[in-house]
Amino acid sequence: MKTFSMPNELFTISPLSSLLYNLTPFNEKQRLVQYCTDSAGDDLQFNVIINFLGWGNFGPRIQSNETYEMYAVLAPSESAIKIPTFDIGSLYKLLWHEFAHSFANPAIEAYEDEFSALSHLWPAVKESMKSQAYGSWESVIKEQLTESIACRMAVSRFGEDVADLNYVRYQKGRDWMYITPIMTSLKKYEQNREKYPTLKSFMPELLADLKRIKDKDIEAWANEAKKIRTPAANSIPIIDDIYEQDSVLFIVSSQETDLVADRRLKEFIISIRDRLFQNAQIVADTTALDMDLSTYHLSVWGTPAGNLFLQKYLREIPVLIKEDKVVAENEYLGTGYGMLISWVNPLNEKNTMAIYTAQDPQSLVDFNRIMHGAGNYHIFNNFISLKVGEFKKMGGVWLAK
């Protein structure tokens, strides 16, 4: 590792391999090189510059004799006790994005006139991109391709569900709307590497796909971004906040397939209501969907498949519950998971919504045997607490952390 000083800045240059200790298994150079080129990448040198006191991230490429030196200039994402720190998920994203510039930029520049001819797509994202320091169509199309590659790297590294929830969704919510068609196009590239051995060779196909974008597509992507940015609240209630509220409405499942477990859960819910919420009403999900719920604090129970109200609104929360996994800040594979989630009432964000959900109703019965009051979400399995996390708002988008 090599350190040197410049005016008002302190930089550390590190070979990419020095990150192995904290990011194992770590083969991100190979992942990017294989994705963007048809070579082994032996002639490419990847370096990380940690800009401890600066702002912003950059991805320059320098030609040195017959080799290329790739640089990722990275600034810390946050600080802990005044010490600059990096969130691991964000660090992967920054590395993918900044190093991908070394491949995406030359690929676009090889077809510069053709990409410039797509500048009619610029007005739809002009204001949001300018607010993020991208002031021209030329810079925006390079950034959108680079970020699309980073998202596909996240799929390769973490799988579709984790990537979609923690990477793709975040960028869409920040109005990076063209990553949607670009990623769709890149999937064709991934499936036809014999025909398109390098990213540059795929550019004519990407151009053709971008030329097919219609006004209705842009409108749909803009509406999706607005939806992702909800709620507008500055903070999310903690799990135990529901116990401090009056006017609580319990919403239970009508579609559970495990009828025995569903009956046990409903008996448990009644016991909770009778002990702690004597004045609360219990209604079925089908009834709740026809009610004005804006005046209530909501207590929602059941599986995502069994509770129709939960099925409708869970998609607005940055978590995912499937039969074989739970996804939040990380992926938890297997069965037997339960999850407690605190959110805002989707019909009135001034009020609270507490969600008690699981892969199977039985996993929620007697869940109160575990400590569960803190945080915005709590993942457990067989009454063993695995994660107490929080929802953080970043760039206007809520993420599980």
Coordinates of C-alpha atoms in Angstrom, one line a residue:
M1 CA 0.0 0.0 0.0
K2 CA 1.3 3.5 -0.8
T3 CA 0.2 6.8 0.8
F4 CA 0.9 10.3 -0.3
S5 CA -0.3 13.8 0.4
M6 CA -1.8 16.5 -1.8
P7 CA -3.1 19.9 -0.8
N8 CA -6.1 19.5 1.6
E9 CA -6.4 15.8 0.8
L10 CA -5.1 12.5 2.0
F11 CA -5.2 9.6 -0.5
T12 CA -4.3 6.0 -0.1
I13 CA -3.6 3.9 -3.2
S14 CA -4.1 0.2 -2.8
P15 CA -4.0 -2.7 -5.2
L16 CA -7.4 -4.3 -5.5
S17 CA -6.0 -7.4 -3.9
S18 CA -5.5 -5.7 -0.6
L19 CA -9.2 -5.5 -0.1
L20 CA -9.4 -9.3 0.1
Y21 CA -9.2 -9.5 3.9
N22 CA -12.5 -7.7 4.4
L23 CA -14.3 -8.7 1.2
T24 CA -13.8 -12.4 0.9
P25 CA -14.6 -14.1 -1.4
F26 CA -13.5 -11.3 -3.7
N27 CA -12.9 -11.7 -7.4
E28 CA -14.5 -8.5 -8.7
K29 CA -11.7 -7.7 -11.1
Q30 CA -12.3 -11.1 -12.8
R31 CA -16.0 -10.6 -12.7
L32 CA -15.9 -7.3 -14.5
V33 CA -13.2 -8.3 -17.0
Q34 CA -15.1 -11.4 -17.9
Y35 CA -18.3 -9.4 -18.3
C36 CA -16.9 -6.6 -20.4
T37 CA -14.1 -8.2 -22.5
D38 CA -12.9 -11.5 -24.1
S39 CA -9.5 -11.4 -22.4
A40 CA -8.1 -12.7 -19.1
G41 CA -7.3 -9.1 -18.1
D42 CA -3.6 -9.9 -17.4
D43 CA -2.7 -6.6 -19.0
L44 CA -5.1 -4.6 -16.8
Q45 CA -4.1 -3.2 -13.4
F46 CA -6.9 -2.3 -11.0
N47 CA -6.2 0.2 -8.2
V48 CA -8.3 1.7 -5.5
I49 CA -7.7 5.3 -4.2
I50 CA -9.4 6.0 -0.9
N51 CA -10.2 9.7 -0.7
F52 CA -10.8 10.0 3.0
L53 CA -11.4 13.7 3.2
G54 CA -12.9 14.3 -0.2
W55 CA -16.3 13.9 -1.9
G56 CA -17.5 12.0 -4.9
N57 CA -16.3 8.9 -6.7
F58 CA -14.5 8.6 -10.0
G59 CA -13.3 5.9 -12.4
P60 CA -10.3 7.1 -14.6
R61 CA -8.4 4.8 -16.9
I62 CA -4.7 5.5 -17.8
Q63 CA -2.7 3.9 -20.5
S64 CA 0.8 3.0 -19.5
N65 CA 3.0 1.5 -22.2
E66 CA 1.1 -1.5 -23.4
T67 CA -1.1 -1.8 -20.3
Y68 CA -4.1 0.0 -18.8
E69 CA -4.2 1.1 -15.2
M70 CA -7.8 1.3 -13.9
Y71 CA -8.5 3.5 -10.9
A72 CA -11.5 3.7 -8.6
V73 CA -11.4 6.9 -6.5
L74 CA -13.7 6.2 -3.6
A75 CA -15.0 8.5 -0.8
P76 CA -16.4 7.1 2.5
S77 CA -20.1 6.7 2.6
E78 CA -20.5 7.6 6.3
S79 CA -18.5 8.0 9.5
A80 CA -18.5 6.3 12.8
I81 CA -17.2 8.2 15.8
K82 CA -15.7 10.7 13.3
I83 CA -13.9 7.9 11.5
P84 CA -14.6 7.5 7.8
T85 CA -16.2 4.2 7.1
F86 CA -17.6 2.2 4.1
D87 CA -20.8 0.2 4.0
I88 CA -19.9 -3.1 2.5
G89 CA -22.8 -3.2 0.1
S90 CA -22.1 0.3 -1.0
L91 CA -18.4 -0.4 -1.4
Y92 CA -19.1 -3.3 -3.8
K93 CA -21.4 -1.0 -5.8
L94 CA -18.8 1.8 -5.9
L95 CA -16.1 -0.6 -7.1
W96 CA -18.2 -2.1 -9.8
H97 CA -19.4 1.3 -11.0
E98 CA -16.1 3.1 -11.1
F99 CA -14.1 0.3 -12.6
A100 CA -16.9 -0.3 -15.2
H101 CA -16.4 3.2 -16.5
S102 CA -13.1 2.0 -17.9
F103 CA -15.1 -0.4 -20.2
A104 CA -18.4 1.5 -20.7
N105 CA -17.0 4.9 -21.6
P106 CA -14.8 3.6 -24.5
A107 CA -17.6 1.4 -25.8
I108 CA -20.0 4.4 -26.0
E109 CA -17.3 6.7 -27.4
A110 CA -16.8 4.2 -30.3
Y111 CA -20.4 5.0 -31.3
E112 CA -20.5 8.6 -30.1
D113 CA -22.6 10.0 -32.9
E114 CA -25.2 7.3 -32.6
F115 CA -25.6 7.8 -28.9
S116 CA -25.7 11.6 -29.3
A117 CA -28.6 11.1 -31.7
L118 CA -30.6 9.7 -28.7
S119 CA -30.5 13.0 -26.9
H120 CA -34.3 13.3 -27.1
L121 CA -34.2 10.9 -24.1
W122 CA -32.3 13.6 -22.1
P123 CA -35.2 15.9 -21.1
A124 CA -37.0 13.2 -19.1
V125 CA -34.1 12.9 -16.7
K126 CA -32.4 16.3 -17.1
E127 CA -33.4 17.8 -13.8
S128 CA -32.8 14.8 -11.6
M129 CA -29.5 14.0 -13.3
K130 CA -28.3 17.6 -13.0
S131 CA -29.1 17.5 -9.3
Q132 CA -26.8 14.5 -9.1
A133 CA -24.0 16.4 -10.9
Y134 CA -24.5 14.9 -14.3
G135 CA -25.1 17.9 -16.6
S136 CA -25.1 16.5 -20.1
W137 CA -26.6 13.7 -22.1
E138 CA -23.1 12.4 -22.9
S139 CA -22.3 12.0 -19.2
V140 CA -25.7 10.6 -18.4
I141 CA -25.7 7.8 -20.9
K142 CA -22.2 6.7 -19.8
E143 CA -23.4 6.8 -16.2
Q144 CA -26.6 4.8 -16.9
L145 CA -24.7 2.1 -18.8
T146 CA -22.0 1.9 -16.1
E147 CA -24.6 1.6 -13.3
S148 CA -26.5 -1.0 -15.3
I149 CA -23.3 -3.0 -15.4
A150 CA -22.9 -2.6 -11.7
C151 CA -26.4 -3.9 -11.1
R152 CA -25.7 -6.9 -13.3
M153 CA -22.5 -7.5 -11.2
A154 CA -24.7 -7.4 -8.1
V155 CA -26.9 -10.1 -9.7
S156 CA -23.8 -12.2 -10.4
R157 CA -22.4 -11.7 -6.9
F158 CA -25.6 -11.8 -4.8
G159 CA -28.4 -13.1 -6.9
E160 CA -31.4 -11.5 -8.6
D161 CA -33.5 -10.9 -5.4
V162 CA -30.7 -9.2 -3.4
A163 CA -29.6 -7.2 -6.4
D164 CA -33.1 -6.0 -7.3
L165 CA -34.0 -5.0 -3.7
N166 CA -30.7 -3.3 -2.7
Y167 CA -29.2 -2.1 -5.9
V168 CA -31.6 -1.8 -8.8
R169 CA -34.5 -0.5 -6.8
Y170 CA -32.3 2.2 -5.3
Q171 CA -31.2 3.5 -8.7
K172 CA -34.7 3.4 -10.1
G173 CA -35.9 5.5 -7.1
R174 CA -33.3 8.1 -7.9
D175 CA -34.7 8.5 -11.4
W176 CA -32.0 6.5 -13.2
M177 CA -34.9 5.3 -15.4
Y178 CA -32.8 4.1 -18.4
I179 CA -31.2 1.3 -16.4
T180 CA -34.4 -0.5 -16.9
P181 CA -34.1 -0.9 -20.8
I182 CA -30.3 -1.1 -20.6
M183 CA -30.4 -4.0 -18.2
T184 CA -33.0 -5.7 -20.3
S185 CA -30.7 -5.3 -23.2
L186 CA -27.6 -6.4 -21.3
K187 CA -29.4 -9.7 -20.5
K188 CA -29.3 -10.4 -24.3
Y189 CA -25.6 -9.6 -24.2
E190 CA -25.0 -12.1 -21.4
Q191 CA -26.9 -14.8 -23.2
N192 CA -25.1 -14.4 -26.5
R193 CA -21.5 -13.9 -25.7
E194 CA -20.3 -15.9 -28.7
K195 CA -22.0 -13.3 -30.9
Y196 CA -21.0 -10.4 -28.7
P197 CA -17.5 -11.2 -27.2
T198 CA -17.0 -7.7 -25.7
L199 CA -19.2 -4.9 -24.4
K200 CA -18.1 -2.7 -27.3
S201 CA -19.3 -5.3 -29.8
F202 CA -22.8 -5.2 -28.3
M203 CA -23.2 -1.4 -28.6
P204 CA -25.2 -1.6 -32.0
E205 CA -27.7 -3.9 -30.3
L206 CA -28.0 -1.6 -27.3
L207 CA -28.5 1.4 -29.5
A208 CA -31.3 -0.4 -31.4
D209 CA -33.0 -1.2 -28.1
L210 CA -32.8 2.4 -26.8
K211 CA -34.2 3.7 -30.1
R212 CA -37.4 1.6 -29.3
I213 CA -38.2 3.6 -26.1
K214 CA -41.6 5.2 -26.3
D215 CA -43.1 8.1 -24.3
K216 CA -45.4 5.7 -22.5
D217 CA -42.3 3.7 -21.3
I218 CA -40.7 6.9 -19.8
E219 CA -44.0 7.7 -18.1
A220 CA -44.2 4.2 -16.6
W221 CA -40.6 4.4 -15.3
A222 CA -41.2 7.8 -13.8
N223 CA -44.3 6.6 -12.0
E224 CA -42.3 3.6 -10.7
A225 CA -39.6 5.9 -9.3
K226 CA -42.2 8.0 -7.5
K227 CA -43.7 4.9 -5.9
I228 CA -40.3 3.7 -4.8
R229 CA -39.6 7.1 -3.0
T230 CA -42.6 6.6 -0.7
P231 CA -43.2 7.2 2.1
A232 CA -42.1 10.8 2.3
A233 CA -41.7 10.5 6.1
N234 CA -38.3 11.3 7.5
S235 CA -38.2 8.3 9.9
I236 CA -39.8 4.9 10.3
P237 CA -41.4 3.9 13.7
I238 CA -39.7 1.2 15.7
I239 CA -41.5 -2.1 16.1
D240 CA -42.8 -1.5 19.6
D241 CA -44.4 1.9 18.7
I242 CA -47.7 0.1 17.9
Y243 CA -48.1 -0.7 21.6
E244 CA -48.3 3.0 22.5
Q245 CA -51.2 3.8 20.1
D246 CA -54.9 4.1 20.3
S247 CA -57.3 3.3 17.4
V248 CA -55.4 0.1 16.5
L249 CA -57.0 -2.2 13.8
F250 CA -55.9 -5.8 13.5
I251 CA -55.9 -7.2 9.9
V252 CA -55.7 -11.0 9.6
S253 CA -55.4 -13.4 6.7
S254 CA -58.3 -15.0 4.7
Q255 CA -56.2 -17.0 2.2
E256 CA -53.8 -19.1 4.3
T257 CA -53.4 -22.7 3.0
D258 CA -52.2 -24.2 6.3
L259 CA -55.6 -24.0 8.0
V260 CA -54.4 -25.6 11.3
A261 CA -51.5 -23.1 11.7
D262 CA -53.8 -20.2 10.6
R263 CA -56.3 -21.2 13.4
R264 CA -53.5 -21.3 16.0
L265 CA -52.2 -17.9 14.9
K266 CA -55.6 -16.3 15.1
E267 CA -56.1 -17.7 18.6
F268 CA -52.7 -16.1 19.5
I269 CA -53.7 -12.8 17.9
I270 CA -56.9 -12.7 19.9
S271 CA -54.9 -13.3 23.1
I272 CA -52.6 -10.4 22.2
R273 CA -55.6 -8.2 21.4
D274 CA -57.4 -9.1 24.7
R275 CA -54.3 -8.4 26.8
L276 CA -52.9 -5.3 25.2
F277 CA -55.4 -3.7 22.8
Q278 CA -58.8 -4.3 24.5
N279 CA -60.6 -1.7 22.3
A280 CA -59.1 -2.9 19.0
Q281 CA -61.1 -4.5 16.2
I282 CA -60.0 -7.5 14.3
V283 CA -61.0 -7.7 10.6
A284 CA -60.2 -9.9 7.6
D285 CA -57.9 -8.6 4.9
T286 CA -60.8 -8.6 2.4
T287 CA -62.8 -6.3 4.7
A288 CA -59.8 -4.0 5.3
L289 CA -59.2 -3.5 1.6
D290 CA -62.7 -2.0 1.4
M291 CA -62.3 0.2 4.5
D292 CA -61.1 3.8 5.1
L293 CA -58.0 2.9 7.1
S294 CA -56.5 6.4 7.3
T295 CA -57.5 6.9 10.9
Y296 CA -56.1 3.7 12.3
H297 CA -52.7 2.3 13.4
L298 CA -52.5 -1.0 11.7
S299 CA -51.4 -4.4 13.1
V300 CA -51.2 -6.8 10.1
W301 CA -50.7 -10.6 10.5
G302 CA -50.1 -13.5 8.3
T303 CA -48.0 -14.7 5.3
P304 CA -47.6 -12.5 2.2
A305 CA -49.5 -15.2 0.2
G306 CA -52.3 -15.5 2.8
N307 CA -53.0 -11.9 3.7
L308 CA -54.3 -10.0 0.7
F309 CA -53.8 -6.6 2.4
L310 CA -50.1 -7.5 3.1
Q311 CA -49.7 -8.8 -0.4
K312 CA -50.8 -5.4 -1.8
Y313 CA -48.6 -3.2 0.4
L314 CA -45.5 -5.3 1.3
R315 CA -44.1 -4.5 -2.1
E316 CA -43.6 -0.9 -1.0
I317 CA -41.2 -2.0 1.8
P318 CA -37.6 -2.9 1.1
V319 CA -37.8 -6.5 2.2
L320 CA -38.8 -9.7 0.4
I321 CA -40.3 -12.9 1.8
K322 CA -40.4 -16.0 -0.3
E323 CA -41.0 -19.7 0.5
D324 CA -37.3 -20.5 0.4
K325 CA -35.7 -17.2 1.6
V326 CA -36.1 -13.9 3.3
V327 CA -34.3 -10.8 1.8
A328 CA -33.5 -7.6 3.6
E329 CA -30.0 -6.1 3.9
N330 CA -28.9 -9.7 3.2
E331 CA -30.3 -12.9 2.0
Y332 CA -31.4 -15.6 4.5
L333 CA -31.9 -18.9 2.7
G334 CA -34.1 -21.6 4.0
T335 CA -37.5 -22.0 5.7
G336 CA -39.0 -21.3 9.1
Y337 CA -38.3 -17.6 9.0
G338 CA -40.5 -15.0 10.7
M339 CA -40.3 -11.2 10.3
L340 CA -41.5 -8.3 12.3
I341 CA -41.7 -5.0 10.4
S342 CA -42.5 -1.5 11.4
W343 CA -43.6 0.9 8.7
V344 CA -46.1 3.7 8.3
N345 CA -49.8 3.2 7.5
P346 CA -49.7 3.4 3.6
L347 CA -53.0 5.3 3.7
N348 CA -51.7 7.8 6.3
E349 CA -48.0 8.0 6.9
K350 CA -48.5 9.9 10.2
N351 CA -49.8 6.6 11.6
T352 CA -48.0 3.3 12.3
M353 CA -48.2 -0.1 10.7
A354 CA -46.8 -3.1 12.4
I355 CA -46.5 -6.3 10.3
Y356 CA -46.1 -9.8 11.8
T357 CA -45.3 -12.0 8.9
A358 CA -43.6 -15.3 8.2
Q359 CA -43.1 -18.0 5.6
D360 CA -45.7 -20.1 7.6
P361 CA -48.3 -18.8 10.1
Q362 CA -47.0 -21.2 12.8
S363 CA -43.7 -19.4 12.9
L364 CA -45.5 -16.3 14.4
V365 CA -47.3 -18.1 17.2
D366 CA -45.7 -17.1 20.6
F367 CA -43.1 -15.0 18.7
N368 CA -43.1 -12.7 21.8
R369 CA -40.8 -15.2 23.5
I370 CA -37.9 -13.3 21.8
M371 CA -36.8 -9.7 22.5
H372 CA -38.3 -7.7 19.6
G373 CA -39.1 -4.1 20.4
A374 CA -36.2 -2.2 18.9
G375 CA -35.4 -1.5 15.3
N376 CA -37.5 -1.2 12.2
Y377 CA -37.4 -4.9 11.3
H378 CA -36.5 -8.1 13.1
I379 CA -35.7 -11.4 11.4
F380 CA -35.9 -14.6 13.4
N381 CA -36.0 -18.4 12.9
N382 CA -37.3 -20.9 15.4
F383 CA -37.4 -18.2 18.1
I384 CA -33.7 -17.4 17.5
S385 CA -33.1 -13.7 16.6
L386 CA -30.9 -13.3 13.5
K387 CA -31.1 -9.6 12.7
V388 CA -32.5 -6.4 14.1
G389 CA -32.2 -3.8 11.4
E390 CA -33.4 -0.4 10.5
F391 CA -34.7 1.3 7.4
K392 CA -32.5 4.2 6.2
K393 CA -33.4 6.8 3.7
M394 CA -30.7 7.3 1.1
G395 CA -31.2 9.5 -1.9
G396 CA -34.9 9.6 -1.1
V397 CA -35.1 5.8 -1.2
W398 CA -35.7 3.6 1.9
L399 CA -33.2 0.7 2.2
A400 CA -32.9 -2.1 4.8
K401 CA -29.6 -1.8 6.8

